[in-house]
PDB file of C-alpha atoms and ligand atoms in Angstrom:
ATOM      1  CA  MET Q  12       0.000   0.000   0.000  1.00 77.00           C
ATOM      2  CA  PRO Q  13       1.453   3.413  -0.940  1.00 84.00           C
ATOM      3  CA  ALA Q  14       2.770   5.395   2.033  1.00 87.00           C
ATOM      4  CA  THR Q  15       0.794   8.416   0.868  1.00 87.00           C
ATOM      5  CA  ASP Q  16      -2.470   6.432   1.337  1.00 92.00           C
ATOM      6  CA  THR Q  17      -1.550   5.797   4.964  1.00 95.00           C
ATOM      7  CA  LEU Q  18      -0.798   9.493   5.485  1.00 97.00           C
ATOM      8  CA  ALA Q  19      -4.065  10.498   3.783  1.00 96.00           C
ATOM      9  CA  ARG Q  20      -6.070   8.107   5.984  1.00 97.00           C
ATOM     10  CA  LEU Q  21      -4.402   9.394   9.148  1.00 98.00           C
ATOM     11  CA  ALA Q  22      -5.069  12.975   8.011  1.00 98.00           C
ATOM     12  CA  GLU Q  23      -8.772  12.092   7.678  1.00 98.00           C
ATOM     13  CA  VAL Q  24      -8.841  10.701  11.206  1.00 98.00           C
ATOM     14  CA  ILE Q  25      -7.093  13.825  12.524  1.00 98.00           C
ATOM     15  CA  GLU Q  26      -9.620  16.012  10.655  1.00 98.00           C
ATOM     16  CA  SER Q  27     -12.479  14.104  12.294  1.00 98.00           C
ATOM     17  CA  ARG Q  28     -10.980  14.854  15.727  1.00 98.00           C
ATOM     18  CA  LYS Q  29     -11.230  18.649  15.324  1.00 97.00           C
ATOM     19  CA  PRO Q  30     -13.539  20.341  17.853  1.00 96.00           C
ATOM     20  CA  ALA Q  31     -15.707  21.567  14.966  1.00 96.00           C
ATOM     21  CA  ASN Q  32     -16.160  17.957  13.838  1.00 97.00           C
ATOM     22  CA  GLY Q  33     -17.135  16.689  17.271  1.00 96.00           C
ATOM     23  CA  GLY Q  34     -13.720  15.404  18.417  1.00 97.00           C
ATOM     24  CA  ASP Q  35     -13.909  14.374  22.064  1.00 97.00           C
ATOM     25  CA  PRO Q  36     -10.889  15.387  24.226  1.00 97.00           C
ATOM     26  CA  GLU Q  37     -11.943  12.813  26.823  1.00 97.00           C
ATOM     27  CA  SER Q  38     -11.599   9.829  24.500  1.00 97.00           C
ATOM     28  CA  SER Q  39      -9.115  10.962  21.817  1.00 98.00           C
ATOM     29  CA  TYR Q  40      -5.474  12.030  22.133  1.00 98.00           C
ATOM     30  CA  VAL Q  41      -5.645  14.005  18.866  1.00 98.00           C
ATOM     31  CA  ALA Q  42      -8.847  15.765  19.907  1.00 98.00           C
ATOM     32  CA  ARG Q  43      -7.227  16.641  23.247  1.00 98.00           C
ATOM     33  CA  LEU Q  44      -4.195  18.228  21.570  1.00 98.00           C
ATOM     34  CA  LEU Q  45      -6.347  20.133  19.060  1.00 98.00           C
ATOM     35  CA  HIS Q  46      -8.617  21.275  21.893  1.00 97.00           C
ATOM     36  CA  LYS Q  47      -5.607  22.557  23.878  1.00 98.00           C
ATOM     37  CA  GLY Q  48      -4.422  24.497  20.826  1.00 97.00           C
ATOM     38  CA  PRO Q  49      -1.140  25.336  19.074  1.00 98.00           C
ATOM     39  CA  ASP Q  50       1.009  25.758  22.209  1.00 98.00           C
ATOM     40  CA  ALA Q  51       0.294  22.123  23.149  1.00 98.00           C
ATOM     41  CA  PHE Q  52       0.978  20.468  19.799  1.00 98.00           C
ATOM     42  CA  LEU Q  53       3.892  22.758  18.887  1.00 98.00           C
ATOM     43  CA  LYS Q  54       5.544  21.849  22.199  1.00 98.00           C
ATOM     44  CA  LYS Q  55       5.110  18.159  21.322  1.00 98.00           C
ATOM     45  CA  ILE Q  56       6.709  18.766  17.895  1.00 98.00           C
ATOM     46  CA  GLY Q  57       9.732  20.350  19.612  1.00 98.00           C
ATOM     47  CA  GLU Q  58      10.022  17.394  22.008  1.00 98.00           C
ATOM     48  CA  GLU Q  59       9.638  14.804  19.260  1.00 98.00           C
ATOM     49  CA  ALA Q  60      12.251  16.549  17.076  1.00 98.00           C
ATOM     50  CA  THR Q  61      14.681  16.405  20.003  1.00 98.00           C
ATOM     51  CA  GLU Q  62      13.921  12.702  20.430  1.00 98.00           C
ATOM     52  CA  VAL Q  63      14.709  12.114  16.750  1.00 98.00           C
ATOM     53  CA  VAL Q  64      18.109  13.760  17.253  1.00 98.00           C
ATOM     54  CA  MET Q  65      18.755  11.731  20.411  1.00 98.00           C
ATOM     55  CA  ALA Q  66      17.834   8.439  18.686  1.00 98.00           C
ATOM     56  CA  ALA Q  67      20.204   9.274  15.819  1.00 98.00           C
ATOM     57  CA  LYS Q  68      23.015  10.114  18.236  1.00 98.00           C
ATOM     58  CA  ASP Q  69      22.376   6.824  20.084  1.00 97.00           C
ATOM     59  CA  ALA Q  70      22.665   4.979  16.762  1.00 97.00           C
ATOM     60  CA  ASP Q  71      25.992   6.761  16.177  1.00 96.00           C
ATOM     61  CA  HIS Q  72      27.183   5.290  19.466  1.00 96.00           C
ATOM     62  CA  GLY Q  73      26.183   1.688  18.773  1.00 95.00           C
ATOM     63  CA  GLY Q  74      22.453   1.921  19.541  1.00 95.00           C
ATOM     64  CA  ASP Q  75      19.743   0.385  17.372  1.00 96.00           C
ATOM     65  CA  PRO Q  76      19.068   2.630  14.324  1.00 96.00           C
ATOM     66  CA  LYS Q  77      15.526   1.205  14.162  1.00 96.00           C
ATOM     67  CA  LYS Q  78      14.632   3.338  17.207  1.00 96.00           C
ATOM     68  CA  LEU Q  79      14.748   6.275  14.804  1.00 97.00           C
ATOM     69  CA  VAL Q  80      11.696   4.887  13.029  1.00 98.00           C
ATOM     70  CA  GLY Q  81       9.467   5.243  16.093  1.00 98.00           C
ATOM     71  CA  GLU Q  82      10.773   8.713  16.863  1.00 98.00           C
ATOM     72  CA  VAL Q  83      10.327   9.933  13.277  1.00 98.00           C
ATOM     73  CA  ALA Q  84       6.801   8.450  13.286  1.00 98.00           C
ATOM     74  CA  ASP Q  85       6.034  10.483  16.439  1.00 98.00           C
ATOM     75  CA  LEU Q  86       7.427  13.617  14.767  1.00 98.00           C
ATOM     76  CA  TRP Q  87       5.448  13.087  11.552  1.00 98.00           C
ATOM     77  CA  PHE Q  88       2.263  12.321  13.498  1.00 98.00           C
ATOM     78  CA  HIS Q  89       2.469  15.469  15.629  1.00 98.00           C
ATOM     79  CA  SER Q  90       3.450  17.559  12.567  1.00 98.00           C
ATOM     80  CA  MET Q  91       0.310  16.255  10.850  1.00 98.00           C
ATOM     81  CA  ILE Q  92      -1.775  17.577  13.757  1.00 98.00           C
ATOM     82  CA  ALA Q  93      -0.214  21.007  13.142  1.00 98.00           C
ATOM     83  CA  LEU Q  94      -0.880  20.755   9.389  1.00 98.00           C
ATOM     84  CA  ALA Q  95      -4.537  19.908  10.079  1.00 98.00           C
ATOM     85  CA  HIS Q  96      -4.913  22.798  12.494  1.00 98.00           C
ATOM     86  CA  TYR Q  97      -3.683  25.205   9.814  1.00 98.00           C
ATOM     87  CA  GLY Q  98      -5.946  23.716   7.124  1.00 97.00           C
ATOM     88  CA  LEU Q  99      -3.164  21.795   5.359  1.00 98.00           C
ATOM     89  CA  THR Q 100      -2.697  18.136   4.426  1.00 97.00           C
ATOM     90  CA  PRO Q 101       0.164  15.694   3.829  1.00 96.00           C
ATOM     91  CA  ALA Q 102      -0.728  16.006   0.128  1.00 96.00           C
ATOM     92  CA  ASP Q 103       0.385  19.654   0.331  1.00 97.00           C
ATOM     93  CA  VAL Q 104       3.775  18.544   1.703  1.00 97.00           C
ATOM     94  CA  VAL Q 105       4.118  15.799  -0.916  1.00 95.00           C
ATOM     95  CA  ALA Q 106       3.280  18.353  -3.642  1.00 95.00           C
ATOM     96  CA  GLU Q 107       6.031  20.629  -2.317  1.00 95.00           C
ATOM     97  CA  LEU Q 108       8.538  17.746  -2.346  1.00 95.00           C
ATOM     98  CA  GLN Q 109       7.443  16.885  -5.894  1.00 94.00           C
ATOM     99  CA  ARG Q 110       7.963  20.516  -6.898  1.00 92.00           C
ATOM    100  CA  ARG Q 111      11.515  20.267  -5.559  1.00 92.00           C
ATOM    101  CA  GLU Q 112      12.248  16.960  -7.293  1.00 92.00           C
ATOM    102  CA  GLY Q 113      15.359  17.236  -9.428  1.00 87.00           C
ATOM    103  CA  LEU Q 114      16.348  20.613  -8.008  1.00 81.00           C
ATOM    104  CA  GLY Q 115      19.549  20.081  -6.030  1.00 83.00           C
ATOM    105  CA  GLY Q 116      19.772  21.691  -2.593  1.00 81.00           C
ATOM    106  CA  LEU Q 117      22.969  23.597  -3.451  1.00 86.00           C
ATOM    107  CA  GLU Q 118      21.465  24.791  -6.739  1.00 84.00           C
ATOM    108  CA  GLU Q 119      18.331  25.994  -4.918  1.00 84.00           C
ATOM    109  CA  LYS Q 120      20.464  27.791  -2.310  1.00 84.00           C
ATOM    110  CA  ALA Q 121      22.435  29.571  -5.097  1.00 89.00           C
ATOM    111  CA  MET Q 122      19.154  30.652  -6.764  1.00 85.00           C
ATOM    112  CA  ARG Q 123      17.933  32.057  -3.438  1.00 86.00           C
ATOM    113  CA  LYS Q 124      21.139  34.078  -3.069  1.00 88.00           C
ATOM    114  CA  VAL Q 125      20.765  35.542  -6.586  1.00 89.00           C
ATOM    115  CA  ARG Q 126      17.101  36.400  -5.876  1.00 87.00           C
ATOM    116  CA  GLY Q 127      18.160  38.004  -2.567  1.00 88.00           C
ATOM    117  CA  ARG Q 128      20.725  40.205  -4.327  1.00 87.00           C
ATOM    118  CA  GLU Q 129      18.204  41.194  -7.002  1.00 87.00           C
ATOM    119  CA  GLY Q 130      15.651  42.008  -4.304  1.00 80.00           C
ATOM    120  CA  GLY Q 131      18.178  44.259  -2.541  1.00 64.00           C
ATOM    121  CA  GLU Q 132      18.984  46.344  -5.618  1.00 49.00           C
TER     122      GLU Q 132
HETATM  123  N1  PRT W   1      -0.192   7.724  15.206  1.00 65.92           N
HETATM  124  C1  PRT W   1      -0.656   8.007  16.306  1.00 65.92           C
HETATM  125  C2  PRT W   1       0.217   8.273  17.435  1.00 65.92           C
HETATM  126  N2  PRT W   1       1.552   8.299  17.550  1.00 65.92           N
HETATM  127  C3  PRT W   1       1.812   8.614  18.830  1.00 65.92           C
HETATM  128  N3  PRT W   1       0.654   8.814  19.513  1.00 65.92           N
HETATM  129  C4  PRT W   1       0.462   9.186  20.931  1.00 65.92           C
HETATM  130  O1  PRT W   1       1.204  10.359  21.174  1.00 65.92           O
HETATM  131  C5  PRT W   1       1.341  10.471  22.587  1.00 65.92           C
HETATM  132  C6  PRT W   1       2.619  11.224  22.889  1.00 65.92           C
HETATM  133  O2  PRT W   1       3.716  10.390  22.722  1.00 65.92           O
HETATM  134  P1  PRT W   1       4.881  10.403  23.816  1.00 65.92           P
HETATM  135  O3  PRT W   1       5.823   9.318  23.409  1.00 65.92           O
HETATM  136  O4  PRT W   1       5.442  11.771  23.906  1.00 65.92           O
HETATM  137  O5  PRT W   1       4.071   9.968  25.140  1.00 65.92           O
HETATM  138  P2  PRT W   1       3.883  10.677  26.530  1.00 65.92           P
HETATM  139  O6  PRT W   1       5.176  10.741  27.233  1.00 65.92           O
HETATM  140  O7  PRT W   1       2.748   9.946  27.181  1.00 65.92           O
HETATM  141  O8  PRT W   1       3.475  12.170  26.129  1.00 65.92           O
HETATM  142  P3  PRT W   1       2.449  13.227  26.746  1.00 65.92           P
HETATM  143  O9  PRT W   1       1.186  13.101  25.920  1.00 65.92           O
HETATM  144  O10 PRT W   1       2.223  12.885  28.194  1.00 65.92           O
HETATM  145  O11 PRT W   1       3.113  14.546  26.529  1.00 65.92           O
HETATM  146  C7  PRT W   1       1.233   9.061  23.151  1.00 65.92           C
HETATM  147  O12 PRT W   1       0.054   9.000  23.924  1.00 65.92           O
HETATM  148  C8  PRT W   1       1.077   8.202  21.916  1.00 65.92           C
HETATM  149  O13 PRT W   1       0.189   7.107  22.093  1.00 65.92           O
HETATM  150  C9  PRT W   1      -0.359   8.601  18.669  1.00 65.92           C
HETATM  151  N4  PRT W   1      -1.720   8.693  18.850  1.00 65.92           N
HETATM  152  C10 PRT W   1      -2.521   8.451  17.798  1.00 65.92           C
HETATM  153  N5  PRT W   1      -2.039   8.116  16.535  1.00 65.92           N
HETATM  154  C11 PRT W   1      -2.961   7.918  15.399  1.00 65.92           C
HETATM  155  O14 PRT W   1      -4.043   8.817  15.560  1.00 65.92           O
HETATM  156  C12 PRT W   1      -5.254   8.084  15.496  1.00 65.92           C
HETATM  157  C13 PRT W   1      -6.303   8.780  16.360  1.00 65.92           C
HETATM  158  O15 PRT W   1      -5.916   8.751  17.709  1.00 65.92           O
HETATM  159  P4  PRT W   1      -6.964   9.215  18.839  1.00 65.92           P
HETATM  160  O16 PRT W   1      -7.327  10.603  18.519  1.00 65.92           O
HETATM  161  O17 PRT W   1      -6.229   9.123  20.160  1.00 65.92           O
HETATM  162  O18 PRT W   1      -8.107   8.280  18.767  1.00 65.92           O
HETATM  163  C14 PRT W   1      -4.889   6.667  15.964  1.00 65.92           C
HETATM  164  O19 PRT W   1      -5.803   5.720  15.491  1.00 65.92           O
HETATM  165  C15 PRT W   1      -3.517   6.503  15.334  1.00 65.92           C
HETATM  166  O20 PRT W   1      -3.654   6.148  13.969  1.00 65.92           O
END
């Protein structure tokens, strides 16, 4: 099954947990975070990003690299709650990655610098 299908299905569940859609903070973790608002889920994103870094550093020191999978899943999941709150979907992120396909990071950085200079003239 394509990974994007899984992300789309999860996005639908998250959407259904919004307060406006009847999400119940008593019975749903997602509804609880959405009910608490951006400070709550943005804090979780910061924590999960730190855990990704820590899992990678552990792997550098002989730990199991597979632990990264769980930490990245937590980061993606909480980022998807933020996307939903701001009216965005994983499809928007995939579209952005598709737009970037074939455009090297160094090339893109050089283009930004040229645009910056032109903007400053
Ligand atoms: N993918 C996830 C998912 N990943 C992680 N989590 C929860 O995220 C929470 C935070 O993870 P932590 O490791 O930080 O746990 P913690 O230390 O208890 O954190 P705190 O909440 O206390 O800050 C945990 O309770 C996890 O169970 C998730 N909860 C839900 N989902 C998906 O969201 C769907 C809807 O969930 P509900 O809204 O809860 O029904 C589920 O069916 C799943 O598909």
